[in-house]
Amino acid sequence: MTEAASRLASAAASSAGRWPWWAQVGAIYGAARLVSACIFMAAALHQGVNPWFPATPDYWNFINIWDGRWYGEVLASGYPADLPVDGTGNVKENAWAFYPLFPFLGRAVTALTGVSPAISLTLIATAAGLAAAMVVYGLFRHRAAHGPALWAVAFFSAFPVAAVFQVPYAESLNILLLASGLLLVLRRQYLWAIPVVLLMCLSRPTGVPFAAMIALLLLLLLFRSWGRSHEAGSHNHSVGELWSLAGLTAASAAGALAWPAIAWAATGDPEAYTKTETVWRGHDLVPFKPWFDTGIQLFGPVLGVLAPFAFAVLFTLLMMSGPVTQLGLELRLWCVCYMAYLLVFLHPQTSTFRMLLPLFPLALGAALVSRSRAYRGAVITMYVLLQIVWIVWLWAWAELPGGGDYPP
């Protein structure tokens, strides 16, 4: 029986290998989302009393919690004209922390189809995740053959927090736009990337690291062009391409500032966005400090201070490793800039796992570590197991002794 099942699986894999690339990518993404749905449904059976619905909810209620409720509020009511404050004048949690593109698309789908806001947001998130998987494959094919690129898409689709691609969160839409922007940059279609990047900047806060990446890329290319200007047959960027990249740099910087500027214009408070964002962390934004605070909390007063430095060294070694260097200049530069952005501005907590998704180019590096099917299968298995941990530990709600729960 085992031998027959093995032959059947081998025949199925051989048949799927003859499908066009988009069908293979779609099948991988669909299978990953089906696995995530099964994990969600199993976890929902054990969901107890919570702030949103009765215990043991159905699948649709269970996935429409946490930030999904905030996006639903923006879809239905928009953003407050005045920042809500408590009795002491401190800004309270409000919708300005959530970027507008995702809920406004949900509003359009609801208006056109008549489906509920929760369903429209879920459909957009899932479809955007599928489109993102397609674009990610195209991006990876610039740096690797079909096989490794397809395995990297499998890693991307099964990542421990990839279940967020099928819930009403803006991550999948943001990854779609980010991957599209990176793909256009690799193709040197810098002017075409401008509208994509501007939309990306209205989906989630990835505009600042993207603008930093483009600015550094421009400086590096200018330096290379100057140094190689006398080399025969050199592959320098043309003057027109450099000017186009400069235009993308300016547009990315403007896009990164767009949402805070909109919040300022709408509320009259120049710090409307930052005040709202810092409500969830409970203190003002001080660059780098939260990493040391968390390090001390986890490892003590000595090792805790060293922990952020050790993390930075390990990440640097990762970016210098053989498989990751095969990603090329642009993708490595993006990963470095995004991680630097997290180190400067992020308050590390349980939501940090979800915020690592924009580092998806590293999935290709992981696929290039070894061609062994045993290795790659073990990675997929580990990711699915960790996805169970993420959903049961963080997505399912269980009140902490001090009240509330860890956010996913």
Coordinates of C-alpha atoms in Angstrom, one line a residue:
M1 CA 0.0 0.0 0.0
T2 CA 2.8 2.3 0.9
E3 CA 4.6 1.5 -2.4
A4 CA 1.4 2.2 -4.4
A5 CA 0.9 5.5 -2.6
S6 CA 4.5 6.4 -3.3
R7 CA 4.1 5.6 -7.0
L8 CA 0.9 7.6 -7.1
A9 CA 2.5 10.6 -5.5
S10 CA 5.5 10.3 -7.9
A11 CA 3.2 10.2 -10.9
A12 CA 1.2 13.2 -9.6
A13 CA 4.4 15.2 -9.1
S14 CA 5.6 14.2 -12.6
S15 CA 2.3 15.3 -14.1
A16 CA 2.3 18.6 -12.2
G17 CA 5.9 19.2 -13.4
R18 CA 4.5 19.5 -17.0
W19 CA 2.0 22.2 -16.1
P20 CA 2.8 25.8 -17.0
W21 CA 4.7 27.8 -14.3
W22 CA 1.6 29.8 -13.3
A23 CA -0.4 26.6 -12.7
Q24 CA 2.4 25.2 -10.6
V25 CA 2.6 28.4 -8.5
G26 CA -1.2 28.5 -8.2
A27 CA -1.3 24.9 -7.0
I28 CA 1.4 25.5 -4.5
Y29 CA -0.3 28.6 -3.1
G30 CA -3.7 26.9 -3.1
A31 CA -2.4 23.9 -1.2
A32 CA -0.7 26.1 1.3
R33 CA -3.9 28.1 1.9
L34 CA -5.9 24.9 2.3
V35 CA -3.5 23.7 5.0
S36 CA -3.8 27.0 6.7
A37 CA -7.6 26.9 6.6
C38 CA -7.5 23.4 8.2
I39 CA -5.3 24.8 11.0
F40 CA -7.6 27.7 11.5
M41 CA -10.7 25.5 11.7
A42 CA -9.0 23.1 14.1
A43 CA -7.9 26.1 16.3
A44 CA -11.4 27.6 16.2
L45 CA -12.9 24.4 17.7
H46 CA -10.8 25.2 20.9
Q47 CA -11.4 29.0 20.9
G48 CA -12.9 29.9 24.3
V49 CA -14.5 33.1 25.5
N50 CA -13.1 36.2 23.6
P51 CA -14.0 39.8 23.0
W52 CA -15.6 39.3 19.6
F53 CA -17.9 36.3 19.4
P54 CA -19.1 33.2 21.3
A55 CA -16.8 30.4 21.9
T56 CA -16.1 27.8 19.2
P57 CA -16.7 30.2 16.2
D58 CA -16.9 29.2 12.6
Y59 CA -14.1 29.7 10.2
W60 CA -15.3 33.1 8.9
N61 CA -15.8 34.6 12.3
F62 CA -12.5 33.2 13.5
I63 CA -10.3 34.8 10.8
N64 CA -12.1 38.2 11.0
I65 CA -10.6 39.3 14.3
W66 CA -7.7 41.4 15.5
D67 CA -6.6 44.0 12.9
G68 CA -9.3 42.7 10.6
R69 CA -11.9 44.5 12.8
W70 CA -9.9 47.8 12.4
Y71 CA -9.9 47.5 8.6
G72 CA -13.6 46.7 8.7
E73 CA -14.1 49.9 10.7
V74 CA -12.2 52.0 8.2
L75 CA -14.2 50.4 5.4
A76 CA -17.5 51.3 7.1
S77 CA -16.7 54.6 8.7
G78 CA -13.4 56.0 7.4
Y79 CA -10.9 57.8 9.6
P80 CA -11.7 60.1 12.6
A81 CA -11.4 63.8 12.0
D82 CA -10.2 64.3 15.5
L83 CA -7.8 62.0 17.4
P84 CA -9.7 60.3 20.2
V85 CA -8.1 60.9 23.6
D86 CA -8.6 59.6 27.1
G87 CA -9.3 61.5 30.3
T88 CA -5.7 62.5 30.6
G89 CA -5.4 63.8 27.0
N90 CA -3.4 60.8 25.7
V91 CA -4.3 59.6 22.2
K92 CA -6.2 56.3 22.2
E93 CA -6.1 53.4 19.7
N94 CA -7.7 54.5 16.5
A95 CA -7.9 53.8 12.8
W96 CA -5.1 56.2 11.7
A97 CA -2.6 53.3 12.4
F98 CA -4.1 51.4 9.4
Y99 CA -3.2 52.4 5.9
P100 CA -6.1 53.1 3.5
L101 CA -5.6 51.1 0.3
F102 CA -6.7 47.8 1.6
P103 CA -10.0 48.9 3.3
F104 CA -10.8 51.3 0.4
L105 CA -10.5 48.4 -2.1
G106 CA -12.8 46.4 0.2
R107 CA -15.3 49.3 0.2
A108 CA -15.3 49.2 -3.6
V109 CA -15.7 45.4 -3.8
T110 CA -18.6 45.6 -1.3
A111 CA -20.3 48.4 -3.3
L112 CA -19.9 46.5 -6.6
T113 CA -20.9 43.0 -5.4
G114 CA -23.0 43.5 -2.3
V115 CA -21.0 41.1 -0.2
S116 CA -20.3 41.8 3.4
P117 CA -17.2 43.9 4.2
A118 CA -15.6 40.9 6.0
I119 CA -16.0 38.7 2.9
S120 CA -14.7 41.4 0.5
L121 CA -11.6 42.0 2.6
T122 CA -10.9 38.3 2.9
L123 CA -11.3 37.8 -0.8
I124 CA -9.0 40.7 -1.6
A125 CA -6.4 39.4 0.8
T126 CA -6.5 35.9 -0.6
A127 CA -6.5 36.9 -4.2
A128 CA -3.7 39.4 -3.6
G129 CA -1.7 36.6 -1.9
L130 CA -2.1 34.4 -5.0
A131 CA -1.0 37.3 -7.3
A132 CA 1.9 38.0 -5.0
A133 CA 3.0 34.4 -5.3
M134 CA 3.0 34.7 -9.1
V135 CA 5.1 38.0 -9.0
V136 CA 7.4 36.5 -6.4
Y137 CA 8.1 33.6 -8.7
G138 CA 8.8 36.0 -11.6
L139 CA 11.2 37.9 -9.3
F140 CA 13.0 34.8 -8.3
R141 CA 13.4 33.6 -11.9
H142 CA 15.7 36.6 -12.4
R143 CA 18.1 35.0 -10.0
A144 CA 17.5 31.3 -10.2
A145 CA 16.3 28.4 -12.4
H146 CA 12.7 27.2 -12.4
G147 CA 13.2 24.5 -9.7
P148 CA 14.7 26.6 -7.0
A149 CA 12.4 29.5 -7.7
L150 CA 9.4 27.2 -7.4
W151 CA 10.7 25.8 -4.1
A152 CA 11.2 29.3 -2.9
V153 CA 7.6 30.1 -3.7
A154 CA 6.6 27.0 -1.6
F155 CA 8.7 28.3 1.3
F156 CA 7.0 31.8 0.8
S157 CA 3.5 30.2 0.8
A158 CA 4.1 28.0 3.8
F159 CA 6.0 30.4 6.0
P160 CA 5.0 30.2 9.6
V161 CA 2.9 33.4 9.4
A162 CA 1.8 32.9 5.8
A163 CA -1.7 32.1 7.1
V164 CA -2.1 35.9 7.3
F165 CA -2.5 35.9 3.4
Q166 CA -6.0 34.6 3.8
V167 CA -7.3 36.8 6.6
P168 CA -8.5 40.4 6.2
Y169 CA -5.0 41.9 6.8
A170 CA -3.1 44.1 4.3
E171 CA 0.0 42.0 4.3
S172 CA -0.7 40.1 1.0
L173 CA -1.6 43.3 -0.8
N174 CA 1.5 45.0 0.4
I175 CA 3.7 42.0 -0.6
L176 CA 2.1 42.0 -4.0
L177 CA 3.0 45.7 -4.5
L178 CA 6.4 45.3 -3.0
A179 CA 7.4 42.3 -5.1
S180 CA 6.0 44.1 -8.2
G181 CA 8.1 47.2 -7.4
L182 CA 11.2 45.1 -6.8
L183 CA 10.6 43.2 -10.1
L184 CA 10.3 46.4 -12.0
V185 CA 13.6 47.7 -10.4
L186 CA 15.3 44.5 -11.5
R187 CA 14.1 45.1 -15.0
R188 CA 15.3 48.7 -14.9
Q189 CA 11.7 49.9 -15.5
Y190 CA 12.0 52.6 -12.9
L191 CA 9.4 54.9 -14.2
W192 CA 6.8 52.1 -14.4
A193 CA 7.7 51.3 -10.7
I194 CA 6.6 54.8 -9.5
P195 CA 2.8 54.2 -9.4
V196 CA 3.3 50.7 -7.9
V197 CA 5.5 52.1 -5.2
L198 CA 3.1 54.9 -4.4
L199 CA 0.3 52.4 -4.0
M200 CA 2.6 50.3 -1.8
C201 CA 3.2 53.2 0.4
L202 CA -0.6 53.4 1.1
S203 CA -0.9 49.7 1.9
R204 CA 1.5 49.3 4.8
P205 CA 4.6 51.2 6.2
T206 CA 7.2 49.8 3.9
G207 CA 7.8 53.1 2.1
V208 CA 10.7 54.3 4.3
P209 CA 12.9 51.2 3.8
F210 CA 12.0 51.1 0.1
A211 CA 13.0 54.7 -0.4
A212 CA 16.2 54.1 1.5
M213 CA 17.0 51.1 -0.7
I214 CA 16.4 53.0 -3.9
A215 CA 18.5 55.9 -2.7
L216 CA 21.4 53.6 -1.9
L217 CA 21.0 51.8 -5.1
L218 CA 21.2 55.1 -7.0
L219 CA 24.4 56.1 -5.2
L220 CA 26.0 52.7 -5.8
L221 CA 25.2 52.8 -9.5
L222 CA 26.5 56.3 -9.8
F223 CA 29.7 55.3 -8.2
R224 CA 30.0 52.2 -10.4
S225 CA 29.2 54.1 -13.5
W226 CA 31.8 56.7 -12.7
G227 CA 34.4 54.0 -11.9
R228 CA 33.7 52.0 -15.0
S229 CA 33.1 54.8 -17.5
H230 CA 36.3 54.0 -19.3
E231 CA 35.8 50.2 -19.5
A232 CA 35.0 48.9 -22.9
G233 CA 31.8 46.8 -23.0
S234 CA 30.9 47.6 -19.4
H235 CA 27.2 47.1 -18.4
N236 CA 26.7 50.5 -16.9
H237 CA 23.3 52.1 -16.6
S238 CA 22.6 54.6 -19.2
V239 CA 22.1 58.3 -18.3
G240 CA 18.4 58.0 -19.0
E241 CA 18.1 54.9 -16.6
L242 CA 20.0 56.8 -13.9
W243 CA 17.6 59.8 -14.3
S244 CA 14.6 57.4 -14.1
L245 CA 16.0 55.8 -11.0
A246 CA 16.5 59.3 -9.5
G247 CA 12.8 60.0 -10.2
L248 CA 11.8 56.7 -8.5
T249 CA 14.0 57.7 -5.5
A250 CA 12.1 61.1 -5.2
A251 CA 8.7 59.4 -5.7
S252 CA 9.5 56.7 -3.1
A253 CA 10.6 59.3 -0.5
A254 CA 7.4 61.3 -1.2
G255 CA 5.3 58.2 -0.9
A256 CA 6.9 57.2 2.4
L257 CA 5.7 60.5 3.8
A258 CA 2.3 60.5 2.2
W259 CA 0.3 58.8 4.9
P260 CA 1.6 60.7 7.9
A261 CA 1.0 63.9 5.8
I262 CA -2.6 62.8 5.1
A263 CA -3.2 62.2 8.7
W264 CA -1.8 65.6 9.6
A265 CA -4.0 67.3 7.0
A266 CA -7.1 65.5 8.1
T267 CA -6.7 65.9 11.8
G268 CA -4.7 69.1 12.1
D269 CA -2.1 67.4 14.2
P270 CA 1.4 67.0 12.5
E271 CA 2.1 64.0 14.8
A272 CA -1.3 62.3 14.3
Y273 CA 0.2 59.1 12.7
T274 CA 3.1 58.7 15.0
K275 CA 1.0 59.4 18.1
T276 CA -1.5 56.7 17.0
E277 CA 1.2 54.2 16.2
T278 CA 2.9 54.6 19.5
V279 CA -0.3 54.0 21.4
W280 CA 0.1 50.2 20.9
R281 CA 3.6 50.2 22.3
G282 CA 2.7 52.3 25.4
H283 CA 5.5 54.9 25.1
D284 CA 7.0 57.4 22.7
L285 CA 9.1 56.4 19.8
V286 CA 12.8 56.3 20.7
P287 CA 15.0 54.8 17.9
F288 CA 16.7 51.5 18.8
K289 CA 15.7 51.6 22.5
P290 CA 12.9 49.0 22.4
W291 CA 15.3 46.4 21.2
F292 CA 17.6 46.9 24.2
D293 CA 14.6 47.0 26.5
T294 CA 13.3 43.7 25.1
G295 CA 16.8 42.2 25.2
I296 CA 17.1 43.1 28.9
Q297 CA 13.7 41.7 29.6
L298 CA 14.5 38.4 28.0
F299 CA 18.2 37.9 28.8
G300 CA 19.0 40.1 31.7
P301 CA 21.0 43.4 32.1
V302 CA 24.2 42.2 30.6
L303 CA 23.3 39.7 27.8
G304 CA 20.2 41.8 27.1
V305 CA 22.3 44.8 26.1
L306 CA 24.5 42.6 23.9
A307 CA 21.6 40.8 22.3
P308 CA 20.7 43.5 19.6
F309 CA 24.4 43.7 18.6
A310 CA 24.6 39.9 18.3
F311 CA 21.4 39.9 16.2
A312 CA 22.8 42.5 13.9
V313 CA 26.1 40.5 13.5
L314 CA 24.2 37.3 12.7
F315 CA 22.0 39.1 10.2
T316 CA 25.1 40.6 8.5
L317 CA 26.7 37.1 8.3
L318 CA 23.4 35.8 6.8
M319 CA 23.5 38.5 4.1
M320 CA 27.1 37.6 3.3
S321 CA 26.4 33.8 3.0
G322 CA 26.8 32.1 -0.3
P323 CA 23.1 31.3 -1.0
V324 CA 22.0 34.9 -0.1
T325 CA 24.6 36.6 -2.2
Q326 CA 23.0 34.9 -5.2
L327 CA 20.0 37.1 -4.7
G328 CA 21.9 40.0 -6.3
L329 CA 22.4 43.6 -5.3
E330 CA 18.9 44.9 -5.3
L331 CA 17.2 42.1 -3.3
R332 CA 20.0 42.0 -0.7
L333 CA 19.9 45.8 -0.4
W334 CA 16.1 45.6 0.2
C335 CA 16.6 43.1 2.9
V336 CA 19.3 45.1 4.6
C337 CA 17.3 48.3 4.5
Y338 CA 14.1 46.7 5.7
M339 CA 15.9 45.0 8.7
A340 CA 17.6 48.3 9.5
Y341 CA 14.2 50.0 9.4
L342 CA 12.9 47.4 11.9
L343 CA 15.9 47.9 14.2
V344 CA 15.4 51.7 14.2
F345 CA 11.6 52.0 14.5
L346 CA 10.1 48.6 15.6
H347 CA 9.0 47.8 19.1
P348 CA 9.8 44.0 19.1
Q349 CA 6.9 41.9 20.3
T350 CA 4.8 39.0 19.1
S351 CA 3.6 41.0 16.0
T352 CA 7.3 41.1 14.9
F353 CA 6.9 37.6 13.3
R354 CA 4.3 39.0 10.9
M355 CA 6.4 42.0 10.2
L356 CA 9.2 39.8 8.9
L357 CA 7.2 38.9 5.8
P358 CA 8.7 41.6 3.6
L359 CA 12.0 39.8 3.9
F360 CA 10.5 37.2 1.6
P361 CA 13.5 37.3 -0.9
L362 CA 15.4 35.3 1.7
A363 CA 13.1 32.4 0.8
L364 CA 15.1 32.0 -2.4
G365 CA 18.3 32.0 -0.4
A366 CA 16.9 29.2 1.7
A367 CA 15.9 27.2 -1.4
L368 CA 19.5 27.6 -2.7
V369 CA 21.1 26.2 0.4
S370 CA 20.7 22.6 -0.9
R371 CA 19.1 20.8 -3.8
S372 CA 18.2 17.9 -1.5
R373 CA 14.5 17.1 -1.5
A374 CA 14.9 15.9 2.0
Y375 CA 16.2 19.3 3.1
R376 CA 13.5 21.2 1.2
G377 CA 10.7 18.9 2.5
A378 CA 12.0 19.3 6.0
V379 CA 11.8 23.1 5.7
I380 CA 8.2 22.9 4.5
T381 CA 7.3 20.6 7.3
M382 CA 8.9 22.8 9.9
Y383 CA 7.1 25.8 8.5
V384 CA 3.7 24.1 8.7
L385 CA 4.4 23.0 12.3
L386 CA 5.4 26.6 13.2
Q387 CA 2.3 27.8 11.5
I388 CA 0.2 25.7 13.9
V389 CA 2.2 27.2 16.7
W390 CA 1.5 30.8 15.4
I391 CA -2.2 30.3 15.0
V392 CA -2.8 28.4 18.3
W393 CA -0.5 30.7 20.3
L394 CA -1.1 34.1 18.8
W395 CA -4.2 34.1 16.6
A396 CA -6.5 32.3 19.0
W397 CA -7.4 34.6 21.9
A398 CA -6.7 33.6 25.5
E399 CA -6.7 36.2 28.2
L400 CA -3.4 36.8 29.9
P401 CA -3.4 37.1 33.8
G402 CA -3.0 40.9 33.5
G403 CA -5.7 41.1 30.8
G404 CA -5.6 41.2 27.0
D405 CA -3.6 38.8 24.9
Y406 CA -0.5 38.8 22.7
P407 CA -1.3 40.2 19.3
P408 CA -0.5 38.1 16.2

